[in-house]
Coordinates of C-alpha atoms and ligand atoms in Angstrom, one line a residue:
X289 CA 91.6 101.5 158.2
X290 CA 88.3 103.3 157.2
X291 CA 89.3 106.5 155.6
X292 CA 86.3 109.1 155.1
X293 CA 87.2 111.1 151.5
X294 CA 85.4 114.8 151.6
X295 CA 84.9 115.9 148.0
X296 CA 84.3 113.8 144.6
X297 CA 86.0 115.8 142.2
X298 CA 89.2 115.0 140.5
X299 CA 92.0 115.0 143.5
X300 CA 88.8 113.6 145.9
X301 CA 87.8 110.9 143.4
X302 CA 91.0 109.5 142.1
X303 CA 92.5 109.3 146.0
X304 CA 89.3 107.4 146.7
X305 CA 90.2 105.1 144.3
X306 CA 93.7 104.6 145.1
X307 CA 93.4 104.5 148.7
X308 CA 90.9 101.7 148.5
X309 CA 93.6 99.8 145.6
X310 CA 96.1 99.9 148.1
X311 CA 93.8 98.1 151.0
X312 CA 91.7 100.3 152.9
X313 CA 87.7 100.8 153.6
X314 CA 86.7 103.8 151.7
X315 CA 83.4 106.2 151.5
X316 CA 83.5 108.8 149.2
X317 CA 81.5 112.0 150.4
X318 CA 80.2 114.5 148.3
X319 CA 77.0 117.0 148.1
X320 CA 76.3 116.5 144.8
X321 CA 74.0 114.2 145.2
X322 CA 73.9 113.3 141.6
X323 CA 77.4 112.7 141.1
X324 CA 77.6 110.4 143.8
X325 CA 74.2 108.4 142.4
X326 CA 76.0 108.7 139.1
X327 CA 79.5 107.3 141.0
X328 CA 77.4 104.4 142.5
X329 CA 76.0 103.5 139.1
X330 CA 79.6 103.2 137.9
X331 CA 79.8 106.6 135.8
X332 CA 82.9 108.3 135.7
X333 CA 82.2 112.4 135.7
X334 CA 86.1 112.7 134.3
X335 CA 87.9 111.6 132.1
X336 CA 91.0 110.1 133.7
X337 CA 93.3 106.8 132.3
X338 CA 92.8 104.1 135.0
X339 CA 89.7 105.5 136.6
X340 CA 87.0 103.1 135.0
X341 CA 89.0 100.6 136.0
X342 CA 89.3 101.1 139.4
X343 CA 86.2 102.2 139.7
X344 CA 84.9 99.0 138.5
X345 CA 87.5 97.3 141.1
X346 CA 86.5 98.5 144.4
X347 CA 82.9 100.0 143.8
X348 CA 80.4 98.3 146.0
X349 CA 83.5 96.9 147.8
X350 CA 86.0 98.5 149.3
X351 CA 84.8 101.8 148.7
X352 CA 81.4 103.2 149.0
X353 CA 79.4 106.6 148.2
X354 CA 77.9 108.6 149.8
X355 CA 75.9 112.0 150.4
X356 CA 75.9 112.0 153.8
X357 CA 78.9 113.1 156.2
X358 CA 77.5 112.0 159.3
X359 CA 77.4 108.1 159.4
X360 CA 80.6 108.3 157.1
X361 CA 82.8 110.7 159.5
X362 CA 81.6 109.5 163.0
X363 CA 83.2 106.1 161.7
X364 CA 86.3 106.6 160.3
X365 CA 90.0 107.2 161.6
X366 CA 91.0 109.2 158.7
X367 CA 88.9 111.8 156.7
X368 CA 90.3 113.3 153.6
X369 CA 89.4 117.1 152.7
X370 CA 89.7 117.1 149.0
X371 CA 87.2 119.7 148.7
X372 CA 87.7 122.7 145.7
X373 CA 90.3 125.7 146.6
X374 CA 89.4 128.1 143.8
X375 CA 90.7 131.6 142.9
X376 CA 88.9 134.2 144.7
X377 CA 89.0 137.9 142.8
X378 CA 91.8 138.9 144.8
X379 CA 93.8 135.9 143.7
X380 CA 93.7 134.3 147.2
X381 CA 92.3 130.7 147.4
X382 CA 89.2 130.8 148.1
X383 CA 88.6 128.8 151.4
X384 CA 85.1 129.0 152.0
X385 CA 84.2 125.2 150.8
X386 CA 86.8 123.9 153.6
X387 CA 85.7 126.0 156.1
X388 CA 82.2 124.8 155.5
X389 CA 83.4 121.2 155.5
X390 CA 84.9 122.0 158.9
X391 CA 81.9 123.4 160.1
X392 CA 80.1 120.1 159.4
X393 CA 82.5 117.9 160.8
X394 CA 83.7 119.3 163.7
X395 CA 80.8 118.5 165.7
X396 CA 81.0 114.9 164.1
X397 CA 84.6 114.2 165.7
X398 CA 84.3 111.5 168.8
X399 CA 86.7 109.5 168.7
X400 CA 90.4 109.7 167.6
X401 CA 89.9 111.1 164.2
X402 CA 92.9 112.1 161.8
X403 CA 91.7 115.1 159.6
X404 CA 93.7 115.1 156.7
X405 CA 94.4 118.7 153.9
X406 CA 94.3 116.7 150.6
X407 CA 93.6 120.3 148.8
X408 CA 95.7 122.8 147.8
X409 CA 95.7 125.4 150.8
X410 CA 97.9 128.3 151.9
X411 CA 100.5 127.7 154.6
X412 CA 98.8 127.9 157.8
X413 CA 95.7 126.1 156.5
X414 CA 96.2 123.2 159.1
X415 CA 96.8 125.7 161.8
X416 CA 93.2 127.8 161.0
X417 CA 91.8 124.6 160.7
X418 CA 92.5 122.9 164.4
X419 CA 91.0 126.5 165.7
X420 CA 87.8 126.4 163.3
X421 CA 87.1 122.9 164.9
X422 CA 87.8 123.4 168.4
X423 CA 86.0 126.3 167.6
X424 CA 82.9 124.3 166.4
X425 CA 82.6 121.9 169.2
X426 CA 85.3 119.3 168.3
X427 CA 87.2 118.2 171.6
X428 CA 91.2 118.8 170.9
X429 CA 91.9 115.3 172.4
X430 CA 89.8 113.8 169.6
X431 CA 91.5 114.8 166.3
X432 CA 94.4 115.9 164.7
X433 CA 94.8 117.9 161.5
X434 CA 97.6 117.5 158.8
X435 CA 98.8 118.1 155.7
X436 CA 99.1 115.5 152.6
X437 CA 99.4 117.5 149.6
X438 CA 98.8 115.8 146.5
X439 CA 101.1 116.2 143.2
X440 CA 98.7 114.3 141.0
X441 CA 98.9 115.7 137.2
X442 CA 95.7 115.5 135.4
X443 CA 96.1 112.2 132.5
X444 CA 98.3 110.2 135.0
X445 CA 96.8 110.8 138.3
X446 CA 96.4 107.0 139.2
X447 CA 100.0 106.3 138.3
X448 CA 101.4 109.3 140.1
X449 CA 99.4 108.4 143.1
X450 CA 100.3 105.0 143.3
X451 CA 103.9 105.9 142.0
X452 CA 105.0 108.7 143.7
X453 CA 108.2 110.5 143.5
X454 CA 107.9 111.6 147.4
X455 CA 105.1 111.4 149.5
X456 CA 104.8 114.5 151.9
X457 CA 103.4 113.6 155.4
X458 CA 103.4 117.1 157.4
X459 CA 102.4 116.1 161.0
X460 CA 102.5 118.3 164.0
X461 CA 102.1 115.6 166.4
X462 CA 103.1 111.3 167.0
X463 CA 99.6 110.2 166.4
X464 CA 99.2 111.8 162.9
X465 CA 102.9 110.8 162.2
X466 CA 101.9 107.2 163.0
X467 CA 98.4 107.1 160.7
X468 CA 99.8 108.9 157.8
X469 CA 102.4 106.2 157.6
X470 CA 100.4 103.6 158.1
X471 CA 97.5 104.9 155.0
X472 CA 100.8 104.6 153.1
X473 CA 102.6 101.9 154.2
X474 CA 101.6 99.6 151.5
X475 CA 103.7 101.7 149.4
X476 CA 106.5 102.7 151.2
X477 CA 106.9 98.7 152.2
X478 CA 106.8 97.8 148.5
X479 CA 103.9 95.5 149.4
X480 CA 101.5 97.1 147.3
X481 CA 103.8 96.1 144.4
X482 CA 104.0 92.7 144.5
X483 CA 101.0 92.5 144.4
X484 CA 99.8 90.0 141.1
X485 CA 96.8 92.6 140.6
X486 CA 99.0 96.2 141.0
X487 CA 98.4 98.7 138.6
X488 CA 101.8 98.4 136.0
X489 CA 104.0 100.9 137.2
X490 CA 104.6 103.4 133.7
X491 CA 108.3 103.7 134.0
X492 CA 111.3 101.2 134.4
X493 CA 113.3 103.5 136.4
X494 CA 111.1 103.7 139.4
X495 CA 113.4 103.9 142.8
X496 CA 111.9 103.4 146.3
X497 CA 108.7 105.7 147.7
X498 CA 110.2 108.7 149.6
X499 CA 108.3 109.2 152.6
X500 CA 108.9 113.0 153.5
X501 CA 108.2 113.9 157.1
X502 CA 107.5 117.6 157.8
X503 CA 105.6 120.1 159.8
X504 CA 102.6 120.5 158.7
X505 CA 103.1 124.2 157.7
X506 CA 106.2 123.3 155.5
X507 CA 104.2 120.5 154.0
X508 CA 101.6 123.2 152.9
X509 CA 104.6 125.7 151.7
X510 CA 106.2 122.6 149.4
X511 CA 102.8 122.1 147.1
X512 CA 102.3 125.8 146.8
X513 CA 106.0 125.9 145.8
X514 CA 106.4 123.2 144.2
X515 CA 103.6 124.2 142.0
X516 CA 104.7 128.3 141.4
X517 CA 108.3 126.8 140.3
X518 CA 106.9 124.9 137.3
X519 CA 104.9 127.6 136.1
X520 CA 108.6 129.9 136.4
X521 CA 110.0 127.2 134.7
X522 CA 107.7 127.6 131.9
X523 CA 107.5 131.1 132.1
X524 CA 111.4 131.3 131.5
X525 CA 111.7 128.9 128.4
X526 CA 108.7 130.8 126.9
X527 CA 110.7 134.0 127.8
X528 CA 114.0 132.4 126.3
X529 CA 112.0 131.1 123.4
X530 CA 111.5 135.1 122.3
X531 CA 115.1 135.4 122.4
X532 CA 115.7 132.6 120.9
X533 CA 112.8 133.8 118.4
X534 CA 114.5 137.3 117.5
X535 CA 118.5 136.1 117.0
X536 CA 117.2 132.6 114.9
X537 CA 118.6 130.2 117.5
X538 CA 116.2 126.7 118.6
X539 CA 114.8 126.5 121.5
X540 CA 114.5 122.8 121.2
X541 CA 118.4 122.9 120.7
X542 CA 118.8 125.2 123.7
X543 CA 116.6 123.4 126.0
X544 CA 118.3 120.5 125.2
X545 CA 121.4 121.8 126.5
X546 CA 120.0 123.2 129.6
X547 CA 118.2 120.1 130.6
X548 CA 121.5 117.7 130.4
X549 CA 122.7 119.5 133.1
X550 CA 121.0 117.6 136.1
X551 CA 120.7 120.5 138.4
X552 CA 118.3 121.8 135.6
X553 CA 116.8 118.6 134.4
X554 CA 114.9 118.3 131.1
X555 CA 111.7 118.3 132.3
X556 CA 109.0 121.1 131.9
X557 CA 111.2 122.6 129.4
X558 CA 108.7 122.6 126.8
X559 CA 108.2 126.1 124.8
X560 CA 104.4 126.7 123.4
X561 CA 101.9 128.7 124.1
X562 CA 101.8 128.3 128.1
X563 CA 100.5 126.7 131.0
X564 CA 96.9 126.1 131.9
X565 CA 94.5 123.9 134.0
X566 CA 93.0 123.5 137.5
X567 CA 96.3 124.2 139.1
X568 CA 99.1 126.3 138.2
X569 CA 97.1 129.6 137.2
X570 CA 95.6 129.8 140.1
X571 CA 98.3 128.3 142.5
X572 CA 100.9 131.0 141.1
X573 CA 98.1 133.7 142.4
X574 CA 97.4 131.9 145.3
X575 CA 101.5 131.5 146.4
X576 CA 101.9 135.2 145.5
X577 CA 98.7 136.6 147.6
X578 CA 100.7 134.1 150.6
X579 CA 103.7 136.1 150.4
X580 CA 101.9 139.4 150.3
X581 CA 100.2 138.7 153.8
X582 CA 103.4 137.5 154.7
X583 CA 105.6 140.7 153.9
X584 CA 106.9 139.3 151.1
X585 CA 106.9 141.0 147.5
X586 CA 107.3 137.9 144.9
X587 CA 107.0 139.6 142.4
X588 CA 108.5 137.2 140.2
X589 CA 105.6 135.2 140.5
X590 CA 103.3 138.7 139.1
X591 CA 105.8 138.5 136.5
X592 CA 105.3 134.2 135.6
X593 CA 101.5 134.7 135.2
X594 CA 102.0 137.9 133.1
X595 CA 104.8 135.6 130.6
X596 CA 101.9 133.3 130.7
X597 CA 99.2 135.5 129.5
X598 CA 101.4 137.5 127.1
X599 CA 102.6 134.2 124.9
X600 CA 99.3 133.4 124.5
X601 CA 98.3 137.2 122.8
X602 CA 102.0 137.2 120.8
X603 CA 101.3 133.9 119.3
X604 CA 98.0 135.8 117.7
X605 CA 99.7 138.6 116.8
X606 CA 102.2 136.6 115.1
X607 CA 99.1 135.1 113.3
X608 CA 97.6 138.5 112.3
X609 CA 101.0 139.8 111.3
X610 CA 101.2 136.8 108.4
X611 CA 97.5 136.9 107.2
X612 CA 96.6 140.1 107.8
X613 CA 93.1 141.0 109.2
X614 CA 91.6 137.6 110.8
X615 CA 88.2 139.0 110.0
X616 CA 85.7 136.8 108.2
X617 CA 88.9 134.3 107.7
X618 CA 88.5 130.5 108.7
X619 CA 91.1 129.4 110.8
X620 CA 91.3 125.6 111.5
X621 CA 91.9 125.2 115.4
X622 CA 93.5 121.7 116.6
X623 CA 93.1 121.3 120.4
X624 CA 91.3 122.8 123.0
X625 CA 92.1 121.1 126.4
X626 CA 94.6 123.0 128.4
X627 CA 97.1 119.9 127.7
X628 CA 97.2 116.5 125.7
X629 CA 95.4 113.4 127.2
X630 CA 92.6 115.2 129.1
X631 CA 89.2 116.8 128.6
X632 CA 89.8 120.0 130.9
X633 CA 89.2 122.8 129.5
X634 CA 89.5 125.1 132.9
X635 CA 92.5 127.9 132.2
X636 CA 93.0 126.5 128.7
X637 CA 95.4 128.3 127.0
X638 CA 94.0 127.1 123.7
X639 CA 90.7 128.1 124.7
X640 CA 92.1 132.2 124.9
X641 CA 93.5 131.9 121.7
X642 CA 90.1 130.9 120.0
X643 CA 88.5 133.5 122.4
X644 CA 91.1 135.8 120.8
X645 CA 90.4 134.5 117.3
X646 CA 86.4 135.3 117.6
X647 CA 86.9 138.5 119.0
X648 CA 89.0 139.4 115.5
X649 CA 86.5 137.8 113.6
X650 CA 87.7 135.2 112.6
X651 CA 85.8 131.9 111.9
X652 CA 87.0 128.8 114.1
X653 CA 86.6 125.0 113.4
X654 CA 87.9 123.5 115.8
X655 CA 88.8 119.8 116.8
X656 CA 89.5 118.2 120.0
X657 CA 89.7 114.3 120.6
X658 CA 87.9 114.7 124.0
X659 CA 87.4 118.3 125.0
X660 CA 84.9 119.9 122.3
X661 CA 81.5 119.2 124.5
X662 CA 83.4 120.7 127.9
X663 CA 84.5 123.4 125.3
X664 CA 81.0 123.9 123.8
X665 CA 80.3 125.0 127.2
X666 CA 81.9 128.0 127.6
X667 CA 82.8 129.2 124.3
X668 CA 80.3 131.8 122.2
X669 CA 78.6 129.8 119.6
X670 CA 79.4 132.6 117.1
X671 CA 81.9 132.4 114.7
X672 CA 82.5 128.5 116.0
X673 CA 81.9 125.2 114.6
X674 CA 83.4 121.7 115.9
X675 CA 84.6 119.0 113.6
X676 CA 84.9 115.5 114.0
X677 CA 88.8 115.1 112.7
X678 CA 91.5 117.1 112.5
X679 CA 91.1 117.3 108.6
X680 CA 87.5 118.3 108.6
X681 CA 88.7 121.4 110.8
X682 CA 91.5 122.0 108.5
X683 CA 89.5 122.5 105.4
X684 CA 89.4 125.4 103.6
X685 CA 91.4 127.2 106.2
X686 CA 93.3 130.1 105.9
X687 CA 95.9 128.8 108.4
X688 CA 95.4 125.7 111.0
X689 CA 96.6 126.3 115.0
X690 CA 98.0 123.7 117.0
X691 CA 97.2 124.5 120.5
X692 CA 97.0 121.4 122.2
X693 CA 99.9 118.8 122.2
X694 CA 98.1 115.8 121.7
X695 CA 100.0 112.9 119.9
X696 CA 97.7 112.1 117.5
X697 CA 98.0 115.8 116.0
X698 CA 101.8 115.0 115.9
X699 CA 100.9 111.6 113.2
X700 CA 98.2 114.1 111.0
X701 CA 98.9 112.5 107.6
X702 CA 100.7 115.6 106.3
X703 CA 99.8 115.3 102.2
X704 CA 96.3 115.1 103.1
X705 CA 96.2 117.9 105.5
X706 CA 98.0 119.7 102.3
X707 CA 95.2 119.0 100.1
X708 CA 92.4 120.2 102.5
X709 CA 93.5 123.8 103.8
X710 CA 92.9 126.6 101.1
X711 CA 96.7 127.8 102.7
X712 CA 99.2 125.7 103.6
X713 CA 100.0 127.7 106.7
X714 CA 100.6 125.7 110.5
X715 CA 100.8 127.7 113.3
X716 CA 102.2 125.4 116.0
X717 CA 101.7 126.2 119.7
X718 CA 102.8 123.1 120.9
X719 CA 106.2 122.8 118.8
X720 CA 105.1 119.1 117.1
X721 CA 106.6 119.0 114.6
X722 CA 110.1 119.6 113.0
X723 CA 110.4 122.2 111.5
X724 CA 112.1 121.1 108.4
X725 CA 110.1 118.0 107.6
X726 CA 107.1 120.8 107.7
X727 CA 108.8 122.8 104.8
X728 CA 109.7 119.7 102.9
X729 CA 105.6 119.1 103.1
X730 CA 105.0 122.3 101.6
X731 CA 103.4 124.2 104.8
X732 CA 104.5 127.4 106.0
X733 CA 105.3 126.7 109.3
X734 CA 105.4 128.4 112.5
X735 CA 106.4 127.4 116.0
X736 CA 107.5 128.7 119.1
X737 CA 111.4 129.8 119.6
X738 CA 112.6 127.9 115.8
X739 CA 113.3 129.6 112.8
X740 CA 110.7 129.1 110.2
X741 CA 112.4 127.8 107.3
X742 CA 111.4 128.0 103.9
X743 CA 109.6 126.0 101.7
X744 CA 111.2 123.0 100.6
X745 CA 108.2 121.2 98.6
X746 CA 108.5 121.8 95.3
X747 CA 104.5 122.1 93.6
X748 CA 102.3 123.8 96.2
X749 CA 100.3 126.4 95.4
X750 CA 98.9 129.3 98.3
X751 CA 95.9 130.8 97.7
X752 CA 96.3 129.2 93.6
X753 CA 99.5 131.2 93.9
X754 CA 102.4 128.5 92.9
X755 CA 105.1 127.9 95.7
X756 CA 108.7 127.0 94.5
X757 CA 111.2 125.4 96.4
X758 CA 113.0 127.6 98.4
X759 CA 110.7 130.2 98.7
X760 CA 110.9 132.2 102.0
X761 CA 108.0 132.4 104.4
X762 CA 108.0 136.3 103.8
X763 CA 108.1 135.9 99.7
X764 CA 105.2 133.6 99.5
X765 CA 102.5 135.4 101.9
X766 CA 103.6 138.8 99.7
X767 CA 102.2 137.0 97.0
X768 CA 99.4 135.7 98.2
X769 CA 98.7 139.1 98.9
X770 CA 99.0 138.6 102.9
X771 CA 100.5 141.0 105.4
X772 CA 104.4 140.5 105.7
X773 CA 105.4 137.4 107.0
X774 CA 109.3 138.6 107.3
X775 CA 111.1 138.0 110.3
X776 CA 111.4 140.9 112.3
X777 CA 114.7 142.6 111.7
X778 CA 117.2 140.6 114.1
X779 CA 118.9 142.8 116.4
X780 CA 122.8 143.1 116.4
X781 CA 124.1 141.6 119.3
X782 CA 127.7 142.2 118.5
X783 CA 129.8 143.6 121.4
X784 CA 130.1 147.1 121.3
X785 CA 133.3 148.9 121.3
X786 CA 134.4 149.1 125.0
X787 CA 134.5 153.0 126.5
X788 CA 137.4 153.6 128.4
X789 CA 135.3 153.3 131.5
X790 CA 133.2 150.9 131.1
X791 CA 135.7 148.5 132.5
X792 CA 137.7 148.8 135.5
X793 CA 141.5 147.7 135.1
X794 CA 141.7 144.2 136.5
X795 CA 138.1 143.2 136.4
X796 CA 138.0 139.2 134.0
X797 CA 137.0 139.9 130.5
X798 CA 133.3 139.5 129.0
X799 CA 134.1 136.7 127.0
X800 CA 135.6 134.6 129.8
X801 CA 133.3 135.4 132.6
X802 CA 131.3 133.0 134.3
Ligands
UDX1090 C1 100.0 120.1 137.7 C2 101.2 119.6 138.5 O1 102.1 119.0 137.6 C3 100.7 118.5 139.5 O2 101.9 118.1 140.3 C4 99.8 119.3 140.5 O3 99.4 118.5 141.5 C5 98.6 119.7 139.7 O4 99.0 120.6 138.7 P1 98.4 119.3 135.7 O5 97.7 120.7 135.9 O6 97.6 118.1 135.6 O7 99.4 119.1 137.0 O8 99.3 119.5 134.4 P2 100.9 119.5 134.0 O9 101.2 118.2 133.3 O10 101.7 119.8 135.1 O11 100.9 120.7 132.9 C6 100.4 122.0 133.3 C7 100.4 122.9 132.1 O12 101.7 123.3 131.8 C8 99.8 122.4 130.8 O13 99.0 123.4 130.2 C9 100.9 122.0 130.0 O14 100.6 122.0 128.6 C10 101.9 123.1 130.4 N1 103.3 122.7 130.1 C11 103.9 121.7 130.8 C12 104.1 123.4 129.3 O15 103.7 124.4 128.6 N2 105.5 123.1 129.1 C13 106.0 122.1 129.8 O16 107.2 121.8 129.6 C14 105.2 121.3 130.7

């Protein structure tokens, strides 16, 4: 099969690459024409695990780039829109790059053509999109339009393509039916994985492919929703995290708890400082502007985004109320891609925290294995430097923020770390480290949703103030002459004497309700 790909950015480029690993003719399409001279050259615009390697697989083989539509479309039996959906002002998606695509196309369409909705569109998208072609000269006998959703994350896109947990095929009519399945049947068969030269699959416990055949409308509803329910799901443990913040509990204890029950599952229970990226921001908007033109109020999904934004501005505040005035302090910043393994930097939440920082004044090193130069880009140059390591940034710092979850943050040699920063005071966003094993290193340690405890470390000095063992969070920044680092007074949760009303005879106890 010769399958047209329109758009060379990340969801365009790495289905490129995995549609050619699994057997098919492949050209790539983009107007940048740099990018795709670059592509051809074999340079890699992101940075994704598995892409240089395919790349250097199929280039010049079975897939091809190219900056031209025409020769590209008129040939093929399949052509992918994987063209950007952005966030317009009103929080719509912006749809004006596919309806340009479809514009180009449409007149392009002579023989039996499957156009396939790779990008993440609002429901109804197909629908728009068979008009907008007819409209533009495209016979309706000639093509077809469905929806494929991707569910690629940034880090493991190659593996979640070529392991998926469900692939969604949402087809209106047999013929699309019968070519989605047949772009995918060397994964649904298996065949793909016997295969001596397959891509290892990254987990053991890999069942069979799901093929999941829907309308195409319902297919463009289950990315948009599938999408809005992780963000609530991180919304809501960042939201339980407070609670579990003002009463002492551990949200690493509680989520554990949730998650063993399978109908929550343990996944995307991870407390921090929120969600970023290409997607979820901007999907949550999107989903909720759906539902508006639908007649429906979700305003749950108003309520997500605003979780999201607020745990970024508490986890400042937090820092302020320890050190006092960030002004003219250095503040050693670990992290700046909006998640581990990845150079994005697009909706970072680590990136509004340093925004945040600079506009108190403070002065930021910050460190980032791979995201500092996409960083450099859109942060001030004020008030910011970039180190090489996660020490150098640390040095001399007032207090050092972990905003990115990286794994090599979590194995920072801890004595040395010590022995650089002028306080020993962590600020973790990402929840790395135990908090315990922090105190018994000397650092006054924050995370998000766990009690702080206090300084285990015997000889450690703050600001040349000496620590002693045992000293509380609150006790040591009063002597270093830092705002009060006390835990806000816990509220009393007991139960309060029941009214003789409050009840109605008969009704089940509070304690033994369920
Ligand atoms: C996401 C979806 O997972 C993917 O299916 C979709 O197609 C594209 O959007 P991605 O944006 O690459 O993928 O990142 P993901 O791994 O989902 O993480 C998104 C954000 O949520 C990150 O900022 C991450 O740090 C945060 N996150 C994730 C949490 O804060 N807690 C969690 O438990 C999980």
């Amino acid at each position: 099969m010769l399958i047209t790909v329109i758009g060379s950015g990340y969801v365009g480029l790495v289905s490129s690459l995995c549609v050619a690993e699994i057997g098919h003719q492949v050209i790539a399409v983009d107007s940048d024409r740099e990018k795709i001279a670059a592509l051809t050259r074999g340079e890699i615009p992101i940075y994704e695990s598995l892409v240089p390697e395919l790349l250097q697989r199929h280039n010049g083989k079975r897939l091809r780039f190219s900056s031209f539509p025409r020769s590209a479309v008129t040939a093929s039996d399949v052509v992918f829109l994987a063209v950007g959906t952005p966030q317009s002002g009103s929080g719509e998606a912006d749809l004006s790059q596919i309806e340009a695509v479809a514009k180009e196309i449409a007149p392009m369409l002579h023989r039996s053509t499957l156009v396939v909705e790779k990008s993440t569109v609002p429901v109804c998208t197909c629908e728009a999109m068979r008009e907008l072609l007819v409209r533009r000269g495209a016979h309706p006998g000639w093509f077809s339009v469905a929806s494929n959703p991707e569910f690629l994350r940034e880090a493991s896109a190659v593996t979640d393509f070529l392991y998926p947990d469900r692939i969604v095929e949402g087809a209106d009519d047999d013929f699309s039916r019968f070519m989605l399945r047949e772009i995918y049947r060397p994964l649904s068969s298996g065949a793909y994985y016997r295969r001596e030269d397959a891509v290892p699959c990254p987990s053991r416990t890999r069942g069979r492919v799901r093929l999941l055949m829907t309308s195409a409308k319902s297919a463009e509803l289950i990315k948009h929703a599938s999408n809005a329910f992780l963000a609530t799901k991180i919304s809501y443990v960042n939201t339980v995290a407070r609670v579990a913040e003002a009463v002492g509990a551990n949200i690493d204890e509680v989520c554990a708890g949730m998650g063993s029950d399978p109908r929550i599952g343990s996944e995307f229970l991870r407390a921090g400082i929120g969600y970023g990226g290409s997607c979820f921001p901007k999907d949550v908007a999107a989903f909720e502007a759906v539902a508006r033109r639908c007649g429906v109020d979700f305003q749950m999904l108003r309520q997500v985004a605003q979780v999201n934004e607020e745990q970024r501005m508490r986890f400042v505040d937090k820092l302020q109320r320890a050190l006092g005035p960030l002004a003219g302090k250095r503040i050693g910043v670990l992290g700046l891609a909006f998640k581990e393994d990845t150079d994005d930097v697009r909706e970072s939440p680590s990136i509004a925290v340093v925004r945040e920082l600079v506009r108190h004044g403070a002065l930021v090193c910050a460190h980032d294995p791979a995201a500092m130069a996409r960083a450099r880009e859109i942060l001030p140059s004020q008030q910011i430097t970039y180190a090489h390591d996660a020490y150098q940034a640390a040095c001399g710092s007032a207090a050092v923020l972990i905003l990115t979850g990286w794994k090599q943050f979590a194995k920072l040699d801890l004595q040395k770390l010590h022995s650089v920063m002028k306080a020993p005071v962590i600020f973790d966003g990402r929840n790395l480290f135990a908090p315990e094993e922090m105190a018994a290193a000397g650092f006054l340690y924050h995370s998000v949703g766990r009690p702080s405890p206090a300084v285990t470390r015997p000889a450690t000095t703050l600001s040349g103030i000496p620590i002693a063992a045992g000293h509380s969070v609150a006790q040591i920044a009063a002597a270093a002459g830092q705002a009060s680092l006390a835990a806000p007074t816990r509220p009393h949760l007991l139960l309060q004497p029941r009214t003789q009303n409050a009840q109605s005879p008969g009704a089940p106890q509070r304690a033994t309700d369920r």
